[in-house]
Short mmCIF file of N, CA and C in Angstrom, two decimals:
data_model
loop_
_atom_site.label_atom_id
_atom_site.label_comp_id
_atom_site.label_asym_id
_atom_site.label_seq_id
_atom_site.Cartn_x
_atom_site.Cartn_y
_atom_site.Cartn_z
N UNK A 17 19.66 8.91 -30.29
CA UNK A 17 18.94 7.76 -30.79
C UNK A 17 19.67 7.30 -32.05
N UNK A 18 20.01 6.06 -32.07
CA UNK A 18 20.74 5.51 -33.21
C UNK A 18 19.90 4.50 -33.96
N UNK A 19 20.12 4.40 -35.27
CA UNK A 19 19.40 3.44 -36.09
C UNK A 19 20.19 2.16 -36.29
N UNK A 20 21.26 1.96 -35.53
CA UNK A 20 22.17 0.84 -35.77
C UNK A 20 21.85 -0.38 -34.92
N UNK A 21 20.61 -0.71 -34.72
CA UNK A 21 20.30 -1.94 -34.03
C UNK A 21 19.52 -2.84 -34.98
N UNK A 22 19.66 -4.14 -34.79
CA UNK A 22 18.99 -5.11 -35.64
C UNK A 22 18.16 -6.02 -34.75
N UNK A 23 16.90 -6.20 -35.12
CA UNK A 23 16.03 -7.09 -34.36
C UNK A 23 15.86 -8.39 -35.13
N UNK A 24 15.93 -9.49 -34.43
CA UNK A 24 15.65 -10.77 -35.08
C UNK A 24 14.15 -10.97 -35.14
N UNK A 25 13.71 -11.95 -35.93
CA UNK A 25 12.28 -12.22 -36.04
C UNK A 25 11.67 -12.61 -34.70
N UNK A 26 12.47 -13.20 -33.83
CA UNK A 26 11.93 -13.65 -32.55
C UNK A 26 11.78 -12.51 -31.54
N UNK A 27 12.43 -11.38 -31.80
CA UNK A 27 12.32 -10.24 -30.90
C UNK A 27 10.97 -9.55 -31.10
N UNK A 28 10.39 -9.09 -30.01
CA UNK A 28 9.19 -8.28 -30.17
C UNK A 28 9.64 -6.84 -30.39
N UNK A 29 8.82 -6.13 -31.11
CA UNK A 29 9.14 -4.73 -31.41
C UNK A 29 9.10 -3.93 -30.11
N UNK A 30 10.13 -3.13 -29.83
CA UNK A 30 10.10 -2.30 -28.62
C UNK A 30 8.99 -1.26 -28.70
N UNK A 31 8.54 -0.82 -27.54
CA UNK A 31 7.47 0.17 -27.47
C UNK A 31 7.85 1.26 -26.48
N UNK A 32 7.31 2.44 -26.72
CA UNK A 32 7.52 3.56 -25.82
C UNK A 32 6.18 4.28 -25.67
N UNK A 33 5.93 4.78 -24.47
CA UNK A 33 4.74 5.58 -24.20
C UNK A 33 5.21 6.99 -23.89
N UNK A 34 4.64 7.96 -24.55
CA UNK A 34 5.03 9.36 -24.38
C UNK A 34 3.85 10.12 -23.80
N UNK A 35 4.06 10.76 -22.67
CA UNK A 35 3.00 11.54 -22.03
C UNK A 35 3.11 12.99 -22.50
N UNK A 36 2.14 13.42 -23.27
CA UNK A 36 2.11 14.80 -23.77
C UNK A 36 2.13 14.83 -25.28
N UNK A 37 1.08 15.36 -25.87
CA UNK A 37 0.96 15.42 -27.33
C UNK A 37 1.26 16.77 -27.91
N UNK A 38 2.19 17.48 -27.30
CA UNK A 38 2.64 18.76 -27.86
C UNK A 38 3.72 18.50 -28.90
N UNK A 39 4.36 19.56 -29.38
CA UNK A 39 5.38 19.41 -30.42
C UNK A 39 6.49 18.42 -30.05
N UNK A 40 7.00 18.49 -28.83
CA UNK A 40 8.09 17.60 -28.43
C UNK A 40 7.64 16.15 -28.36
N UNK A 41 6.46 15.91 -27.80
CA UNK A 41 5.96 14.56 -27.68
C UNK A 41 5.71 13.91 -29.03
N UNK A 42 5.08 14.65 -29.94
CA UNK A 42 4.77 14.08 -31.25
C UNK A 42 6.04 13.88 -32.07
N UNK A 43 6.96 14.84 -32.03
CA UNK A 43 8.21 14.67 -32.77
C UNK A 43 9.01 13.49 -32.21
N UNK A 44 9.00 13.32 -30.89
CA UNK A 44 9.67 12.16 -30.29
C UNK A 44 9.07 10.86 -30.81
N UNK A 45 7.74 10.81 -30.89
CA UNK A 45 7.08 9.61 -31.42
C UNK A 45 7.50 9.34 -32.86
N UNK A 46 7.59 10.38 -33.66
CA UNK A 46 8.00 10.24 -35.06
C UNK A 46 9.42 9.69 -35.14
N UNK A 47 10.31 10.23 -34.33
CA UNK A 47 11.71 9.77 -34.36
C UNK A 47 11.83 8.33 -33.88
N UNK A 48 11.09 7.96 -32.83
CA UNK A 48 11.09 6.57 -32.37
C UNK A 48 10.53 5.65 -33.45
N UNK A 49 9.44 6.03 -34.07
CA UNK A 49 8.82 5.20 -35.10
C UNK A 49 9.77 4.97 -36.27
N UNK A 50 10.55 5.99 -36.61
CA UNK A 50 11.55 5.84 -37.69
C UNK A 50 12.60 4.80 -37.34
N UNK A 51 12.77 4.53 -36.05
CA UNK A 51 13.72 3.51 -35.60
C UNK A 51 13.06 2.13 -35.48
N UNK A 52 11.77 2.06 -35.77
CA UNK A 52 11.06 0.78 -35.66
C UNK A 52 10.44 0.55 -34.30
N UNK A 53 10.38 1.59 -33.49
CA UNK A 53 9.80 1.48 -32.15
C UNK A 53 8.33 1.91 -32.22
N UNK A 54 7.45 1.10 -31.65
CA UNK A 54 6.04 1.50 -31.55
C UNK A 54 5.93 2.62 -30.53
N UNK A 55 5.29 3.71 -30.90
CA UNK A 55 5.16 4.86 -30.00
C UNK A 55 3.69 5.18 -29.78
N UNK A 56 3.31 5.29 -28.52
CA UNK A 56 1.97 5.72 -28.15
C UNK A 56 2.10 7.05 -27.43
N UNK A 57 1.37 8.05 -27.93
CA UNK A 57 1.37 9.38 -27.32
C UNK A 57 0.06 9.53 -26.56
N UNK A 58 0.15 9.85 -25.29
CA UNK A 58 -1.02 10.08 -24.45
C UNK A 58 -1.16 11.59 -24.26
N UNK A 59 -2.31 12.12 -24.67
CA UNK A 59 -2.56 13.56 -24.55
C UNK A 59 -3.87 13.77 -23.79
N UNK A 60 -3.82 14.56 -22.75
CA UNK A 60 -4.98 14.79 -21.90
C UNK A 60 -6.11 15.51 -22.64
N UNK A 61 -5.77 16.46 -23.50
CA UNK A 61 -6.80 17.22 -24.23
C UNK A 61 -7.52 16.31 -25.23
N UNK A 62 -8.84 16.44 -25.28
CA UNK A 62 -9.62 15.61 -26.21
C UNK A 62 -9.41 16.03 -27.66
N UNK A 63 -9.22 17.30 -27.89
CA UNK A 63 -9.01 17.84 -29.23
C UNK A 63 -7.71 18.66 -29.22
N UNK A 64 -7.06 18.74 -30.37
CA UNK A 64 -5.86 19.59 -30.43
C UNK A 64 -6.23 21.04 -30.09
N UNK A 65 -5.34 21.72 -29.38
CA UNK A 65 -5.57 23.13 -29.05
C UNK A 65 -5.69 23.95 -30.32
N UNK A 66 -6.57 24.90 -30.29
CA UNK A 66 -6.60 25.90 -31.34
C UNK A 66 -5.90 27.12 -30.76
N UNK A 67 -6.64 28.05 -30.24
CA UNK A 67 -6.02 29.20 -29.57
C UNK A 67 -6.40 29.14 -28.10
N UNK A 68 -5.39 29.12 -27.25
CA UNK A 68 -5.60 29.03 -25.81
C UNK A 68 -4.38 29.63 -25.12
N UNK A 69 -4.23 29.32 -23.86
CA UNK A 69 -3.05 29.79 -23.13
C UNK A 69 -1.78 29.13 -23.64
N UNK A 70 -1.92 28.02 -24.39
CA UNK A 70 -0.75 27.36 -24.98
C UNK A 70 -0.48 27.84 -26.40
N UNK A 71 -1.12 28.92 -26.83
CA UNK A 71 -1.04 29.36 -28.22
C UNK A 71 0.02 30.41 -28.47
N UNK A 72 1.16 30.23 -27.88
CA UNK A 72 2.26 31.15 -28.12
C UNK A 72 2.87 30.86 -29.50
N UNK A 73 3.64 31.81 -29.98
CA UNK A 73 4.35 31.57 -31.23
C UNK A 73 5.76 31.12 -30.89
N UNK A 74 6.34 30.40 -31.82
CA UNK A 74 7.71 29.92 -31.63
C UNK A 74 8.43 30.01 -32.96
N UNK A 75 9.73 30.17 -32.85
CA UNK A 75 10.58 30.19 -34.03
C UNK A 75 11.54 29.02 -33.93
N UNK A 76 11.49 28.16 -34.92
CA UNK A 76 12.33 26.97 -34.94
C UNK A 76 13.67 27.35 -35.59
N UNK A 77 14.73 27.21 -34.82
CA UNK A 77 16.07 27.58 -35.28
C UNK A 77 16.63 26.50 -36.20
N UNK A 78 17.86 26.72 -36.61
CA UNK A 78 18.56 25.76 -37.47
C UNK A 78 18.65 24.38 -36.79
N UNK A 79 18.93 24.37 -35.50
CA UNK A 79 19.04 23.12 -34.75
C UNK A 79 17.69 22.40 -34.71
N UNK A 80 16.63 23.14 -34.45
CA UNK A 80 15.29 22.55 -34.43
C UNK A 80 14.87 22.06 -35.80
N UNK A 81 15.28 22.80 -36.84
CA UNK A 81 14.96 22.38 -38.21
C UNK A 81 15.66 21.07 -38.56
N UNK A 82 16.85 20.86 -38.01
CA UNK A 82 17.54 19.59 -38.27
C UNK A 82 16.78 18.43 -37.61
N UNK A 83 16.15 18.67 -36.46
CA UNK A 83 15.32 17.64 -35.83
C UNK A 83 14.09 17.35 -36.68
N UNK A 84 13.47 18.40 -37.21
CA UNK A 84 12.32 18.20 -38.10
C UNK A 84 12.74 17.44 -39.35
N UNK A 85 13.91 17.75 -39.87
CA UNK A 85 14.40 17.04 -41.06
C UNK A 85 14.64 15.56 -40.76
N UNK A 86 15.19 15.29 -39.60
CA UNK A 86 15.45 13.89 -39.21
C UNK A 86 14.15 13.10 -39.12
N UNK A 87 13.06 13.75 -38.74
CA UNK A 87 11.76 13.11 -38.66
C UNK A 87 10.96 13.21 -39.95
N UNK A 88 11.60 13.65 -41.02
CA UNK A 88 10.94 13.82 -42.32
C UNK A 88 9.74 14.77 -42.25
N UNK A 89 9.88 15.81 -41.44
CA UNK A 89 8.81 16.79 -41.24
C UNK A 89 9.15 18.16 -41.81
N UNK A 90 10.40 18.36 -42.19
CA UNK A 90 10.86 19.71 -42.53
C UNK A 90 10.16 20.29 -43.76
N UNK A 91 9.98 19.51 -44.79
CA UNK A 91 9.36 20.06 -46.01
C UNK A 91 7.94 20.54 -45.73
N UNK A 92 7.15 19.74 -45.02
CA UNK A 92 5.79 20.16 -44.68
C UNK A 92 5.84 21.39 -43.77
N UNK A 93 6.76 21.41 -42.83
CA UNK A 93 6.89 22.55 -41.92
C UNK A 93 7.20 23.83 -42.70
N UNK A 94 8.07 23.73 -43.69
CA UNK A 94 8.41 24.92 -44.49
C UNK A 94 7.23 25.42 -45.29
N UNK A 95 6.34 24.52 -45.70
CA UNK A 95 5.14 24.93 -46.44
C UNK A 95 4.18 25.71 -45.55
N UNK A 96 4.15 25.36 -44.27
CA UNK A 96 3.18 25.93 -43.34
C UNK A 96 3.72 27.16 -42.61
N UNK A 97 4.99 27.15 -42.28
CA UNK A 97 5.59 28.19 -41.43
C UNK A 97 5.82 29.49 -42.18
N UNK A 98 6.03 30.53 -41.40
CA UNK A 98 6.46 31.81 -41.94
C UNK A 98 7.95 31.95 -41.68
N UNK A 99 8.73 32.29 -42.70
CA UNK A 99 10.17 32.44 -42.46
C UNK A 99 10.45 33.65 -41.57
N UNK A 100 11.36 33.47 -40.64
CA UNK A 100 11.77 34.57 -39.75
C UNK A 100 13.21 34.91 -40.09
N UNK A 101 13.38 36.01 -40.83
CA UNK A 101 14.70 36.37 -41.34
C UNK A 101 15.38 37.46 -40.51
N UNK A 102 14.62 38.08 -39.61
CA UNK A 102 15.16 39.18 -38.81
C UNK A 102 14.77 39.01 -37.35
N UNK A 103 15.57 39.57 -36.48
CA UNK A 103 15.20 39.75 -35.08
C UNK A 103 14.95 41.25 -34.94
N UNK A 104 13.78 41.59 -34.40
CA UNK A 104 13.41 42.99 -34.28
C UNK A 104 13.54 43.46 -32.84
N UNK A 105 13.99 44.68 -32.70
CA UNK A 105 14.13 45.32 -31.39
C UNK A 105 13.34 46.61 -31.41
N UNK A 106 12.70 46.94 -30.31
CA UNK A 106 11.97 48.19 -30.18
C UNK A 106 12.59 48.97 -29.04
N UNK A 107 13.01 50.19 -29.33
CA UNK A 107 13.56 51.08 -28.32
C UNK A 107 12.43 51.50 -27.40
N UNK A 108 12.56 51.18 -26.10
CA UNK A 108 11.51 51.48 -25.13
C UNK A 108 11.24 52.96 -24.95
N UNK A 109 12.22 53.80 -25.22
CA UNK A 109 12.03 55.24 -25.04
C UNK A 109 11.43 55.90 -26.26
N UNK A 110 12.00 55.61 -27.42
CA UNK A 110 11.56 56.31 -28.64
C UNK A 110 10.53 55.52 -29.44
N UNK A 111 10.45 54.22 -29.22
CA UNK A 111 9.54 53.40 -30.01
C UNK A 111 10.11 53.02 -31.37
N UNK A 112 11.36 53.44 -31.62
CA UNK A 112 11.98 53.12 -32.91
C UNK A 112 12.24 51.62 -33.01
N UNK A 113 12.01 51.09 -34.21
CA UNK A 113 12.21 49.66 -34.44
C UNK A 113 13.49 49.44 -35.24
N UNK A 114 14.22 48.42 -34.86
CA UNK A 114 15.44 48.07 -35.58
C UNK A 114 15.39 46.58 -35.88
N UNK A 115 15.85 46.21 -37.08
CA UNK A 115 15.88 44.81 -37.47
C UNK A 115 17.31 44.33 -37.65
N UNK A 116 17.62 43.18 -37.11
CA UNK A 116 18.94 42.58 -37.26
C UNK A 116 18.76 41.28 -38.05
N UNK A 117 19.39 41.17 -39.24
CA UNK A 117 19.22 39.95 -40.03
C UNK A 117 19.78 38.73 -39.30
N UNK A 118 19.11 37.60 -39.47
CA UNK A 118 19.57 36.34 -38.89
C UNK A 118 20.47 35.64 -39.90
N UNK A 119 21.48 34.92 -39.41
CA UNK A 119 22.38 34.19 -40.31
C UNK A 119 21.61 33.13 -41.09
N UNK A 120 20.78 32.38 -40.40
CA UNK A 120 19.92 31.41 -41.09
C UNK A 120 18.50 31.65 -40.62
N UNK A 121 17.56 31.75 -41.55
CA UNK A 121 16.19 32.07 -41.15
C UNK A 121 15.56 30.97 -40.32
N UNK A 122 14.75 31.38 -39.35
CA UNK A 122 13.99 30.43 -38.56
C UNK A 122 12.64 30.21 -39.20
N UNK A 123 11.90 29.25 -38.66
CA UNK A 123 10.54 28.98 -39.12
C UNK A 123 9.59 29.39 -38.01
N UNK A 124 8.66 30.30 -38.32
CA UNK A 124 7.74 30.80 -37.33
C UNK A 124 6.41 30.05 -37.36
N UNK A 125 5.96 29.59 -36.20
CA UNK A 125 4.71 28.84 -36.05
C UNK A 125 3.97 29.34 -34.83
N UNK A 126 2.66 29.12 -34.84
CA UNK A 126 1.93 29.10 -33.58
C UNK A 126 2.07 27.66 -33.08
N UNK A 127 1.96 27.45 -31.79
CA UNK A 127 2.06 26.09 -31.25
C UNK A 127 1.02 25.16 -31.87
N UNK A 128 -0.27 25.59 -31.97
CA UNK A 128 -1.26 24.69 -32.59
C UNK A 128 -0.93 24.33 -34.03
N UNK A 129 -0.37 25.26 -34.78
CA UNK A 129 -0.03 24.98 -36.17
C UNK A 129 1.11 23.97 -36.26
N UNK A 130 2.10 24.07 -35.39
CA UNK A 130 3.20 23.10 -35.39
C UNK A 130 2.69 21.72 -34.99
N UNK A 131 1.81 21.64 -33.98
CA UNK A 131 1.23 20.36 -33.58
C UNK A 131 0.46 19.75 -34.75
N UNK A 132 -0.32 20.54 -35.45
CA UNK A 132 -1.08 20.06 -36.61
C UNK A 132 -0.15 19.49 -37.68
N UNK A 133 0.93 20.19 -37.94
CA UNK A 133 1.92 19.76 -38.92
C UNK A 133 2.52 18.41 -38.53
N UNK A 134 2.93 18.29 -37.27
CA UNK A 134 3.55 17.04 -36.81
C UNK A 134 2.54 15.90 -36.77
N UNK A 135 1.28 16.19 -36.42
CA UNK A 135 0.26 15.14 -36.41
C UNK A 135 0.00 14.61 -37.82
N UNK A 136 0.10 15.46 -38.83
CA UNK A 136 -0.06 14.99 -40.22
C UNK A 136 1.00 13.97 -40.56
N UNK A 137 2.22 14.23 -40.16
CA UNK A 137 3.32 13.29 -40.43
C UNK A 137 3.11 12.02 -39.60
N UNK A 138 2.78 12.17 -38.31
CA UNK A 138 2.61 11.02 -37.42
C UNK A 138 1.47 10.12 -37.89
N UNK A 139 0.43 10.71 -38.44
CA UNK A 139 -0.75 9.92 -38.84
C UNK A 139 -0.42 8.95 -39.98
N UNK A 140 0.66 9.16 -40.68
CA UNK A 140 1.06 8.28 -41.79
C UNK A 140 1.86 7.07 -41.32
N UNK A 141 2.24 7.05 -40.05
CA UNK A 141 3.08 5.97 -39.54
C UNK A 141 2.23 4.90 -38.85
N UNK A 142 2.38 3.64 -39.26
CA UNK A 142 1.66 2.57 -38.57
C UNK A 142 2.21 2.30 -37.17
N UNK A 143 3.37 2.87 -36.85
CA UNK A 143 4.00 2.64 -35.54
C UNK A 143 3.64 3.69 -34.50
N UNK A 144 2.75 4.64 -34.86
CA UNK A 144 2.40 5.73 -33.93
C UNK A 144 0.91 5.71 -33.66
N UNK A 145 0.57 5.78 -32.36
CA UNK A 145 -0.82 5.93 -31.93
C UNK A 145 -0.87 7.18 -31.06
N UNK A 146 -1.81 8.06 -31.36
CA UNK A 146 -2.04 9.24 -30.52
C UNK A 146 -3.38 9.03 -29.84
N UNK A 147 -3.36 8.94 -28.51
CA UNK A 147 -4.57 8.71 -27.73
C UNK A 147 -4.90 9.99 -26.98
N UNK A 148 -6.06 10.56 -27.29
CA UNK A 148 -6.47 11.82 -26.68
C UNK A 148 -7.57 11.60 -25.65
N UNK A 149 -7.66 12.53 -24.72
CA UNK A 149 -8.76 12.54 -23.78
C UNK A 149 -8.49 11.89 -22.44
N UNK A 150 -7.25 11.50 -22.20
CA UNK A 150 -6.91 10.92 -20.89
C UNK A 150 -5.45 11.24 -20.58
N UNK A 151 -5.22 11.65 -19.35
CA UNK A 151 -3.85 11.93 -18.92
C UNK A 151 -3.32 10.80 -18.06
N UNK A 152 -2.04 10.79 -17.84
CA UNK A 152 -1.40 9.78 -16.99
C UNK A 152 -1.66 10.15 -15.53
N UNK A 153 -2.19 9.20 -14.76
CA UNK A 153 -2.44 9.46 -13.34
C UNK A 153 -1.36 8.84 -12.45
N UNK A 154 -0.82 7.68 -12.85
CA UNK A 154 0.29 7.10 -12.09
C UNK A 154 0.99 6.05 -12.94
N UNK A 155 2.24 5.78 -12.56
CA UNK A 155 3.06 4.76 -13.21
C UNK A 155 3.55 3.82 -12.13
N UNK A 156 3.36 2.52 -12.35
CA UNK A 156 3.77 1.51 -11.36
C UNK A 156 4.74 0.55 -12.05
N UNK A 157 5.87 0.33 -11.39
CA UNK A 157 6.86 -0.64 -11.89
C UNK A 157 6.86 -1.86 -10.99
N UNK A 158 6.71 -3.04 -11.59
CA UNK A 158 6.79 -4.28 -10.85
C UNK A 158 8.28 -4.57 -10.61
N UNK A 159 8.70 -4.52 -9.35
CA UNK A 159 10.12 -4.68 -9.03
C UNK A 159 10.63 -6.09 -9.36
N UNK A 160 9.75 -7.09 -9.37
CA UNK A 160 10.18 -8.46 -9.66
C UNK A 160 10.40 -8.68 -11.17
N UNK A 161 9.49 -8.14 -11.98
CA UNK A 161 9.56 -8.41 -13.42
C UNK A 161 10.12 -7.24 -14.22
N UNK A 162 10.06 -6.04 -13.65
CA UNK A 162 10.48 -4.86 -14.39
C UNK A 162 9.39 -4.31 -15.29
N UNK A 163 8.21 -4.98 -15.31
CA UNK A 163 7.09 -4.50 -16.12
C UNK A 163 6.60 -3.16 -15.59
N UNK A 164 6.11 -2.35 -16.49
CA UNK A 164 5.61 -1.03 -16.13
C UNK A 164 4.13 -0.94 -16.48
N UNK A 165 3.32 -0.47 -15.55
CA UNK A 165 1.91 -0.20 -15.81
C UNK A 165 1.71 1.31 -15.78
N UNK A 166 1.05 1.81 -16.80
CA UNK A 166 0.74 3.23 -16.85
C UNK A 166 -0.78 3.35 -16.70
N UNK A 167 -1.20 4.04 -15.65
CA UNK A 167 -2.62 4.23 -15.35
C UNK A 167 -3.04 5.61 -15.85
N UNK A 168 -4.12 5.63 -16.60
CA UNK A 168 -4.65 6.88 -17.11
C UNK A 168 -5.81 7.33 -16.24
N UNK A 169 -6.15 8.61 -16.30
CA UNK A 169 -7.20 9.12 -15.44
C UNK A 169 -8.61 8.73 -15.90
N UNK A 170 -8.71 7.95 -17.00
CA UNK A 170 -10.02 7.40 -17.41
C UNK A 170 -10.12 5.91 -17.02
N UNK A 171 -9.26 5.47 -16.09
CA UNK A 171 -9.21 4.10 -15.56
C UNK A 171 -8.63 3.07 -16.52
N UNK A 172 -8.07 3.51 -17.62
CA UNK A 172 -7.37 2.61 -18.55
C UNK A 172 -5.98 2.32 -18.00
N UNK A 173 -5.52 1.09 -18.16
CA UNK A 173 -4.17 0.70 -17.75
C UNK A 173 -3.44 0.21 -18.98
N UNK A 174 -2.29 0.77 -19.23
CA UNK A 174 -1.46 0.36 -20.38
C UNK A 174 -0.22 -0.36 -19.87
#
């Protein structure tokens, strides 16, 4: 995604619809909004997950941290995350634990905590809308005009 495009006053602002309000969907919306693109995130869950089957932990590597930095999310993420400076191994036979230092520390999150962090950043952007409580049921493209209709499972059409 490049920031090197210029829109004239007569151009309408481009828009994107993102299906899924997890970490990737919300960060994508933030990055699009930084480019001047209106982003709507559609999330089936009515409320953000707390602890559920999606509540795994994740460690954001150096590459992932650069994506958070590009979306102006890294500083908030560092305040919330736990630094992961080692990779630990457990010997299956003896139970002995060994730690191997990481070259660059990762940021440790639960999935719900990372989503909360990204939603805080997204909520400050006038170009981002997060719509909860309805999932995408079908997408129809008009072959004559190229227009796209996105149908949600609550009978809303975008």
